Structure formats: C-alpha cells, structure tokens
mmCIF file of C-alpha atoms in Angstrom:
data_model
loop_
_atom_site.group_PDB
_atom_site.id
_atom_site.type_symbol
_atom_site.label_atom_id
_atom_site.label_comp_id
_atom_site.label_asym_id
_atom_site.label_seq_id
_atom_site.Cartn_x
_atom_site.Cartn_y
_atom_site.Cartn_z
ATOM 1 C CA MET A 1 187.707 -119.085 144.995
ATOM 2 C CA SER A 2 188.034 -115.392 144.118
ATOM 3 C CA ALA A 3 184.619 -114.642 145.667
ATOM 4 C CA VAL A 4 185.617 -116.437 148.874
ATOM 5 C CA LEU A 5 188.907 -114.541 149.029
ATOM 6 C CA ALA A 6 187.173 -111.200 148.470
ATOM 7 C CA PHE A 7 184.541 -111.937 151.131
ATOM 8 C CA VAL A 8 187.173 -112.973 153.684
ATOM 9 C CA GLY A 9 189.205 -109.913 152.703
ATOM 10 C CA ALA A 10 186.207 -107.706 153.428
ATOM 11 C CA LEU A 11 185.926 -109.153 156.945
ATOM 12 C CA VAL A 12 189.656 -108.586 157.456
ATOM 13 C CA TYR A 13 189.319 -104.983 156.214
ATOM 14 C CA GLY A 14 186.527 -104.503 158.743
ATOM 15 C CA SER A 15 188.753 -105.915 161.473
ATOM 16 C CA ALA A 16 191.460 -103.417 160.557
ATOM 17 C CA ASP A 17 188.923 -100.591 160.745
ATOM 18 C CA PHE A 18 187.856 -101.821 164.186
ATOM 19 C CA LEU A 19 191.449 -101.777 165.458
ATOM 20 C CA GLY A 20 192.089 -98.385 163.894
ATOM 21 C CA GLY A 21 188.899 -97.022 165.424
ATOM 22 C CA LEU A 22 189.993 -98.107 168.893
ATOM 23 C CA ALA A 23 193.427 -96.582 168.424
ATOM 24 C CA ALA A 24 191.837 -93.321 167.223
ATOM 25 C CA ARG A 25 190.193 -92.930 170.628
ATOM 26 C CA ARG A 26 193.607 -92.099 172.075
ATOM 27 C CA LEU A 27 195.596 -91.044 168.993
ATOM 28 C CA ARG A 28 194.516 -88.651 166.276
ATOM 29 C CA PRO A 29 193.075 -90.444 163.230
ATOM 30 C CA LEU A 30 195.749 -89.043 160.924
ATOM 31 C CA VAL A 31 198.465 -90.368 163.231
ATOM 32 C CA VAL A 32 196.795 -93.795 163.323
ATOM 33 C CA THR A 33 196.585 -93.808 159.527
ATOM 34 C CA GLY A 34 200.258 -92.907 159.147
ATOM 35 C CA VAL A 35 201.435 -95.545 161.639
ATOM 36 C CA ALA A 36 199.207 -98.193 160.058
ATOM 37 C CA ALA A 37 200.491 -97.373 156.582
ATOM 38 C CA ALA A 38 204.098 -97.652 157.789
ATOM 39 C CA SER A 39 203.593 -101.003 159.551
ATOM 40 C CA GLY A 40 201.720 -102.349 156.531
ATOM 41 C CA ALA A 41 204.530 -101.244 154.236
ATOM 42 C CA ALA A 42 207.067 -102.979 156.477
ATOM 43 C CA LEU A 43 205.131 -106.271 156.360
ATOM 44 C CA LEU A 44 204.661 -106.165 152.597
ATOM 45 C CA GLY A 45 208.310 -105.206 152.120
ATOM 46 C CA ILE A 46 209.358 -108.329 154.009
ATOM 47 C CA LEU A 47 206.999 -110.540 152.009
ATOM 48 C CA ALA A 48 207.829 -109.053 148.587
ATOM 49 C CA PRO A 49 211.053 -111.045 147.977
ATOM 50 C CA ILE A 50 209.283 -114.240 149.080
ATOM 51 C CA ALA A 51 206.343 -113.591 146.747
ATOM 52 C CA GLY A 52 208.714 -113.019 143.834
ATOM 53 C CA GLY A 53 207.590 -111.484 140.575
ATOM 54 C CA THR A 54 209.113 -109.074 138.102
ATOM 55 C CA PRO A 55 207.076 -105.863 138.125
ATOM 56 C CA THR A 56 207.223 -103.547 135.167
ATOM 57 C CA ALA A 57 207.410 -99.780 135.407
ATOM 58 C CA ALA A 58 203.694 -99.654 134.660
ATOM 59 C CA ASP A 59 202.940 -102.014 137.560
ATOM 60 C CA LEU A 60 204.893 -99.816 139.956
ATOM 61 C CA LEU A 61 203.147 -96.714 138.638
ATOM 62 C CA TRP A 62 199.709 -98.284 139.193
ATOM 63 C CA GLY A 63 200.761 -99.219 142.714
ATOM 64 C CA ALA A 64 201.997 -95.716 143.518
ATOM 65 C CA LEU A 65 198.836 -94.118 142.124
ATOM 66 C CA SER A 66 196.702 -96.464 144.224
ATOM 67 C CA GLY A 67 198.613 -95.190 147.262
ATOM 68 C CA VAL A 68 197.617 -91.631 146.381
ATOM 69 C CA THR A 69 193.956 -92.594 145.995
ATOM 70 C CA GLY A 70 194.101 -94.448 149.309
ATOM 71 C CA ALA A 71 195.392 -91.376 151.127
ATOM 72 C CA VAL A 72 192.737 -89.200 149.469
ATOM 73 C CA ALA A 73 190.025 -91.684 150.433
ATOM 74 C CA ILE A 74 190.995 -91.667 154.097
ATOM 75 C CA GLY A 75 191.312 -87.886 154.223
ATOM 76 C CA LEU A 76 187.894 -87.310 152.665
ATOM 77 C CA LEU A 77 186.306 -90.029 154.816
ATOM 78 C CA TYR A 78 187.495 -88.468 158.061
ATOM 79 C CA ALA A 79 186.470 -85.018 156.862
ATOM 80 C CA CYS A 80 182.926 -86.022 155.891
ATOM 81 C CA LEU A 81 182.292 -88.118 159.007
ATOM 82 C CA ALA A 82 183.421 -85.224 161.161
ATOM 83 C CA ARG A 83 180.723 -83.085 159.555
ATOM 84 C CA GLY A 84 178.044 -85.808 159.886
ATOM 85 C CA PRO A 85 175.522 -87.306 159.887
ATOM 86 C CA MET A 86 177.448 -90.584 159.936
ATOM 87 C CA SER A 87 174.285 -92.669 159.553
ATOM 88 C CA VAL A 88 173.872 -91.236 156.046
ATOM 89 C CA LEU A 89 177.423 -90.538 154.930
ATOM 90 C CA SER A 90 178.939 -93.901 155.904
ATOM 91 C CA PRO A 91 176.537 -95.952 153.707
ATOM 92 C CA VAL A 92 176.997 -93.450 150.862
ATOM 93 C CA THR A 93 180.766 -93.981 150.945
ATOM 94 C CA ALA A 94 180.398 -97.787 151.077
ATOM 95 C CA VAL A 95 177.934 -97.963 148.183
ATOM 96 C CA VAL A 96 179.922 -95.603 145.947
ATOM 97 C CA SER A 97 183.124 -97.549 146.686
ATOM 98 C CA ALA A 98 181.380 -100.648 145.312
ATOM 99 C CA ALA A 99 179.457 -99.024 142.467
ATOM 100 C CA ALA A 100 182.420 -97.209 140.885
ATOM 101 C CA PRO A 101 184.564 -100.299 140.117
ATOM 102 C CA MET A 102 181.441 -102.299 139.287
ATOM 103 C CA LEU A 103 180.501 -99.816 136.580
ATOM 104 C CA TRP A 104 184.101 -99.690 135.395
ATOM 105 C CA GLY A 105 184.236 -103.472 135.068
ATOM 106 C CA LEU A 106 180.928 -103.679 133.210
ATOM 107 C CA LEU A 107 181.371 -100.683 130.903
ATOM 108 C CA ALA A 108 185.117 -100.332 130.390
ATOM 109 C CA GLY A 109 186.286 -103.841 131.232
ATOM 110 C CA GLY A 110 183.664 -105.642 129.180
ATOM 111 C CA GLU A 111 182.829 -108.030 132.032
ATOM 112 C CA ARG A 112 179.596 -110.005 131.812
ATOM 113 C CA LEU A 113 177.606 -111.533 134.642
ATOM 114 C CA GLY A 114 175.166 -114.421 134.826
ATOM 115 C CA ALA A 115 171.705 -114.157 136.339
ATOM 116 C CA GLY A 116 172.901 -115.443 139.727
ATOM 117 C CA SER A 117 175.751 -112.939 139.928
ATOM 118 C CA ALA A 118 173.504 -110.070 138.838
ATOM 119 C CA ALA A 119 171.036 -110.940 141.605
ATOM 120 C CA GLY A 120 173.947 -111.194 144.017
ATOM 121 C CA LEU A 121 175.072 -107.669 143.137
ATOM 122 C CA VAL A 122 171.639 -106.243 143.912
ATOM 123 C CA VAL A 123 171.523 -108.087 147.235
ATOM 124 C CA ALA A 124 175.087 -106.968 147.989
ATOM 125 C CA LEU A 125 174.281 -103.271 147.502
ATOM 126 C CA VAL A 126 171.299 -103.550 149.842
ATOM 127 C CA ALA A 127 173.440 -105.412 152.391
ATOM 128 C CA ILE A 128 176.163 -102.763 152.238
ATOM 129 C CA VAL A 129 173.673 -100.001 153.067
ATOM 130 C CA LEU A 130 172.072 -101.914 155.953
ATOM 131 C CA VAL A 131 175.347 -103.040 157.558
ATOM 132 C CA ALA A 132 176.906 -99.579 157.255
ATOM 133 C CA LEU A 133 173.962 -97.874 158.949
ATOM 134 C CA LEU A 134 174.714 -96.488 162.411
ATOM 135 C CA PRO A 135 171.591 -96.900 164.562
ATOM 136 C CA GLY A 136 171.164 -94.270 167.224
ATOM 137 C CA GLU A 137 172.704 -91.535 165.122
ATOM 138 C CA ARG A 138 170.386 -88.631 164.560
ATOM 139 C CA ILE A 139 169.287 -88.731 160.949
ATOM 140 C CA THR A 140 169.575 -85.286 159.445
ATOM 141 C CA ARG A 141 170.102 -84.072 155.941
ATOM 142 C CA PRO A 142 173.835 -83.868 155.161
ATOM 143 C CA THR A 143 175.270 -80.666 153.797
ATOM 144 C CA ALA A 144 176.346 -80.539 150.172
ATOM 145 C CA PRO A 145 180.084 -80.360 151.038
ATOM 146 C CA ALA A 146 179.814 -83.356 153.413
ATOM 147 C CA LEU A 147 177.902 -85.394 150.827
ATOM 148 C CA SER A 148 180.449 -84.469 148.161
ATOM 149 C CA MET A 149 183.261 -85.638 150.441
ATOM 150 C CA ALA A 150 181.471 -88.948 151.084
ATOM 151 C CA VAL A 151 181.042 -89.534 147.358
ATOM 152 C CA GLY A 152 184.649 -88.486 146.737
ATOM 153 C CA SER A 153 185.895 -90.906 149.381
ATOM 154 C CA GLY A 154 183.891 -93.734 147.829
ATOM 155 C CA LEU A 155 185.225 -92.898 144.359
ATOM 156 C CA ALA A 156 188.792 -92.859 145.701
ATOM 157 C CA ILE A 157 188.317 -96.272 147.321
ATOM 158 C CA GLY A 158 186.857 -97.549 144.051
ATOM 159 C CA ALA A 159 189.801 -96.076 142.146
ATOM 160 C CA PHE A 160 192.153 -98.018 144.415
ATOM 161 C CA LEU A 161 190.491 -101.264 143.304
ATOM 162 C CA ILE A 162 190.532 -100.266 139.648
ATOM 163 C CA LEU A 163 194.206 -99.279 139.732
ATOM 164 C CA LEU A 164 195.195 -102.458 141.536
ATOM 165 C CA ASP A 165 193.325 -104.474 138.910
ATOM 166 C CA GLN A 166 195.565 -102.960 136.215
ATOM 167 C CA THR A 167 198.712 -104.586 137.603
ATOM 168 C CA GLY A 168 200.073 -107.681 135.928
ATOM 169 C CA GLU A 169 199.998 -111.136 137.487
ATOM 170 C CA GLY A 170 203.779 -111.341 137.225
ATOM 171 C CA SER A 171 204.357 -108.240 139.349
ATOM 172 C CA GLY A 172 204.080 -110.076 142.644
ATOM 173 C CA ILE A 173 203.082 -107.805 145.524
ATOM 174 C CA ALA A 174 205.398 -104.962 144.516
ATOM 175 C CA PRO A 175 202.431 -102.710 143.581
ATOM 176 C CA LEU A 176 201.045 -103.139 147.099
ATOM 177 C CA VAL A 177 204.414 -102.213 148.576
ATOM 178 C CA LEU A 178 204.430 -98.988 146.522
ATOM 179 C CA ASN A 179 200.847 -98.352 147.594
ATOM 180 C CA ARG A 180 201.769 -98.510 151.267
ATOM 181 C CA VAL A 181 204.971 -96.534 150.923
ATOM 182 C CA VAL A 182 203.253 -93.664 149.103
ATOM 183 C CA ASN A 183 200.364 -93.738 151.576
ATOM 184 C CA ALA A 184 202.767 -93.682 154.526
ATOM 185 C CA VAL A 185 204.751 -90.774 153.072
ATOM 186 C CA LEU A 186 201.638 -88.684 152.434
ATOM 187 C CA THR A 187 199.857 -89.344 155.732
ATOM 188 C CA GLY A 188 203.098 -89.331 157.725
ATOM 189 C CA GLY A 189 204.033 -86.006 156.159
ATOM 190 C CA LEU A 190 200.709 -84.460 157.123
ATOM 191 C CA ALA A 191 201.015 -85.814 160.674
ATOM 192 C CA THR A 192 204.498 -84.321 160.927
ATOM 193 C CA VAL A 193 203.156 -80.938 159.839
ATOM 194 C CA LEU A 194 200.572 -81.081 162.636
ATOM 195 C CA VAL A 195 203.244 -81.895 165.216
ATOM 196 C CA VAL A 196 205.529 -79.091 164.026
ATOM 197 C CA ARG A 197 202.690 -76.579 164.134
ATOM 198 C CA ALA A 198 201.726 -77.688 167.635
ATOM 199 C CA VAL A 199 205.303 -77.310 168.862
ATOM 200 C CA ARG A 200 205.675 -73.871 167.321
ATOM 201 C CA SER A 201 202.411 -72.727 168.876
ATOM 202 C CA GLY A 202 203.588 -73.852 172.307
ATOM 203 C CA ARG A 203 201.009 -76.616 172.707
ATOM 204 C CA GLY A 204 203.600 -79.396 172.522
ATOM 205 C CA ALA A 205 203.905 -82.444 170.290
ATOM 206 C CA GLN A 206 201.621 -84.574 172.445
ATOM 207 C CA SER A 207 198.659 -82.307 171.785
ATOM 208 C CA ALA A 208 199.018 -82.986 168.058
ATOM 209 C CA VAL A 209 199.274 -86.743 168.539
ATOM 210 C CA ARG A 210 196.837 -87.571 171.289
ATOM 211 C CA ALA A 211 193.073 -87.552 170.963
ATOM 212 C CA SER A 212 190.688 -87.563 173.881
ATOM 213 C CA GLY A 213 188.317 -90.523 173.757
ATOM 214 C CA ALA A 214 185.773 -92.248 175.927
ATOM 215 C CA LEU A 215 187.667 -95.546 175.963
ATOM 216 C CA PRO A 216 190.152 -95.782 178.886
ATOM 217 C CA LEU A 217 192.929 -97.111 176.683
ATOM 218 C CA PRO A 218 196.607 -96.816 177.692
ATOM 219 C CA LEU A 219 198.635 -94.800 175.228
ATOM 220 C CA ARG A 220 201.063 -97.666 174.647
ATOM 221 C CA SER A 221 198.163 -99.942 173.745
ATOM 222 C CA ALA A 222 196.872 -97.341 171.290
ATOM 223 C CA TRP A 223 200.209 -97.321 169.452
ATOM 224 C CA LEU A 224 200.188 -101.140 169.378
ATOM 225 C CA LEU A 225 196.649 -101.162 167.997
ATOM 226 C CA ALA A 226 197.647 -98.706 165.259
ATOM 227 C CA ILE A 227 200.594 -100.914 164.262
ATOM 228 C CA THR A 228 198.415 -104.041 164.298
ATOM 229 C CA CYS A 229 195.787 -102.226 162.237
ATOM 230 C CA GLY A 230 198.358 -101.702 159.484
ATOM 231 C CA VAL A 231 199.416 -105.364 159.523
ATOM 232 C CA VAL A 232 195.794 -106.557 159.336
ATOM 233 C CA ASP A 233 194.944 -104.049 156.610
ATOM 234 C CA ALA A 234 197.959 -105.147 154.560
ATOM 235 C CA THR A 235 196.756 -108.746 154.927
ATOM 236 C CA ALA A 236 193.371 -107.681 153.546
ATOM 237 C CA ASN A 237 195.151 -106.035 150.605
ATOM 238 C CA LEU A 238 196.924 -109.308 149.878
ATOM 239 C CA LEU A 239 193.608 -111.183 149.903
ATOM 240 C CA LEU A 240 192.126 -108.573 147.576
ATOM 241 C CA LEU A 241 195.033 -108.856 145.139
ATOM 242 C CA TRP A 242 194.824 -112.640 145.290
ATOM 243 C CA ALA A 243 191.092 -112.486 144.552
ATOM 244 C CA LEU A 244 191.662 -110.299 141.499
ATOM 245 C CA ARG A 245 194.417 -112.557 140.180
ATOM 246 C CA ALA A 246 192.494 -115.760 140.852
ATOM 247 C CA GLY A 247 190.284 -114.955 137.898
ATOM 248 C CA GLY A 248 187.770 -112.885 139.810
ATOM 249 C CA ASP A 249 185.816 -110.194 137.969
ATOM 250 C CA LEU A 250 186.385 -106.682 139.273
ATOM 251 C CA VAL A 251 182.599 -106.287 139.555
ATOM 252 C CA VAL A 252 182.258 -109.221 141.940
ATOM 253 C CA VAL A 253 185.391 -108.459 143.961
ATOM 254 C CA ALA A 254 184.365 -104.824 144.391
ATOM 255 C CA ALA A 255 180.881 -105.741 145.618
ATOM 256 C CA LEU A 256 182.185 -108.220 148.165
ATOM 257 C CA THR A 257 185.031 -106.005 149.349
ATOM 258 C CA ALA A 258 182.606 -103.165 150.050
ATOM 259 C CA MET A 259 181.003 -105.332 152.744
ATOM 260 C CA TYR A 260 183.915 -104.473 155.049
ATOM 261 C CA PRO A 261 181.617 -102.835 157.664
ATOM 262 C CA ALA A 262 180.408 -106.355 158.523
ATOM 263 C CA GLY A 263 183.779 -107.191 160.074
ATOM 264 C CA THR A 264 183.718 -104.045 162.189
ATOM 265 C CA VAL A 265 180.160 -104.693 163.399
ATOM 266 C CA LEU A 266 180.882 -108.318 164.340
ATOM 267 C CA LEU A 267 184.071 -107.482 166.251
ATOM 268 C CA ALA A 268 182.401 -104.608 168.079
ATOM 269 C CA ALA A 269 179.638 -106.985 169.158
ATOM 270 C CA ALA A 270 182.053 -109.729 170.232
ATOM 271 C CA LEU A 271 184.700 -107.633 172.009
ATOM 272 C CA LEU A 272 182.944 -104.443 173.076
ATOM 273 C CA ARG A 273 179.542 -106.031 173.667
ATOM 274 C CA GLU A 274 177.942 -103.522 171.317
ATOM 275 C CA ARG A 275 174.445 -104.500 170.269
ATOM 276 C CA ILE A 276 173.869 -105.431 166.644
ATOM 277 C CA ALA A 277 170.812 -103.498 165.570
ATOM 278 C CA PRO A 278 168.054 -105.499 163.827
ATOM 279 C CA VAL A 279 168.644 -103.625 160.560
ATOM 280 C CA GLN A 280 172.349 -104.507 160.707
ATOM 281 C CA GLY A 281 171.496 -108.141 161.449
ATOM 282 C CA ILE A 282 169.383 -108.239 158.314
ATOM 283 C CA GLY A 283 172.270 -106.683 156.424
ATOM 284 C CA LEU A 284 174.684 -109.356 157.686
ATOM 285 C CA VAL A 285 172.337 -112.134 156.544
ATOM 286 C CA LEU A 286 171.947 -110.474 153.146
ATOM 287 C CA ALA A 287 175.729 -110.065 152.910
ATOM 288 C CA LEU A 288 176.165 -113.803 153.393
ATOM 289 C CA ALA A 289 173.449 -114.513 150.825
ATOM 290 C CA ALA A 290 175.075 -112.112 148.349
ATOM 291 C CA GLY A 291 178.436 -113.792 148.856
ATOM 292 C CA ILE A 292 176.924 -117.196 148.061
ATOM 293 C CA LEU A 293 175.141 -115.874 144.958
ATOM 294 C CA LEU A 294 178.281 -114.192 143.669
ATOM 295 C CA ALA A 295 180.405 -117.239 144.382
ATOM 296 C CA VAL A 296 178.180 -119.691 142.521
ATOM 297 C CA GLY A 297 176.763 -117.288 139.922
#
C-alpha cells in the first residue's frame, strides 16, 4: 500500500509541477511558488482539525525545518535551471533527491531490502534519469556552480523527505501545515522584496510579478493555476506522509516519489500535445516496472 501511495503521489507531484510551469509563463516563478505555498497551507490548515493528532514540539520543529529545506530546494532549482543545460541538470536533481534519503534509510535508518526491492531501486534510478531528460535541449557541459546548485537542490528535496519521516504517527498533518506556512513566509517574503524594489525603481509592481511567456495565457488564469498548483502539491504531500506512515521504508518511498517528472510528461502530452520522446517512453515503462518491483519486493 505504501508503494502505491508513493507512486500515485509522484504522479500528483508531477501534475503540480505542470500547473506551476504553466503559471510561470505569465507570473514569475518565485511568485508562483509563494502563491502555491499559501494555497497549500490554507488547504492543510482546514484539514488539520479533521485529521486530528497531537503533535509534539519535536514534530512541529521537523515540519518547520522541512519548510526551510523546501524553500531552499525551489530556489536552487530555479537558479540552476536558469543557468542550464536543463537536459543535464534536471536529471541530476531528480536522482540526488532520490539517492540522499535512500542512503539515509539504508545507512542511518537500518532499513533492509529484499532482492526484488533492490532490483526495483536500480530500475527506478534509471527510470528517473530517462523521464527527466529534456529532448531537444542542447547538451553542453554544465558549469561547476550550476552543477553544485542542482546537487544542492536534490539534497534539499531529499532532506524534506528525511525530516518528514522523523515526525510521529500521532502528529496528524500538523508538520505539513508548518512546512507550508514556513515555505509561504520565506518565498512570499522574497517575492515582496522584488515588488518593493520594482516600485522604488519606477518599474511598477506588475513588472516584478509578471513574466513574459510563449503561452497566450490570461493573467487571471495564471493566478488560478498557481493557486491550484498549491492545492495539488499539498495533496501530494498528504499522499507522501500517508505512504511513510503506512509502514513504507524511506528508501522505497524516496525512489518512487522521485519519479514525479512522469506526471509532468504525461500531462504535457495529453493537454499540450507535446510529443513524448522515445527515451522518455522507455523511462515511463521502467518507472512502472520499478513501482511493481518495489511494491511486491
């Protein structure tokens, strides 16, 4: 059950990335991130009393720290992808985000895997690389700073999983609420700084919020997409937490969660008619095979 939840959560994460990517064609990525964090926090705040639980101070601390790592991950991801090449840096981030918690679970957590699960992990890492590849991008050697940012983003994403795994089962979803609140405060604060600087320089607030993109998307729709992105992403967080608390090993959950690019690729193909490259198709098949191996292994 935990493997199924993690795999579905990965597809939902990818869907959130797809929505956020569309919104970022009209709004600046930092603005999209801040709005998404706020809408996600609102949803989780509404669900928290229903979910119940009695979080300890440690649970709340883990949740708040995971919010910091989440904000760092997004900041480094945007920074490295802006430097390029995306076709190299995106897979690096995805693989590191899976490898870090996997190593933590095996070395520090004392988790042990059967032969089927071990084979599934190998297949999963290959699938992550293939699905995350961006065909058509010019393959060039990334600079050392860009590569460092990609690795740092992956480590921060992995740290989010590790920190969330430290929370107790009786804490409900309170740690996730803290995660979103801290993330919203950090990203929202940075977005506010950009707006204030733009106003003081005479460029106006809109110049700090809007981003020029190729997609003819109405501004109102972009805001709606950003809000929906946060709701979908918060749903993925709930599935991830459920997977961890359903007895799932951090190693397995991390490997499956890192397949989130599959959701983005499938939605882009279905809604934007983007072609799935043969290498990505192979990656999607391997991702499904890895999910089966990890579920039954």
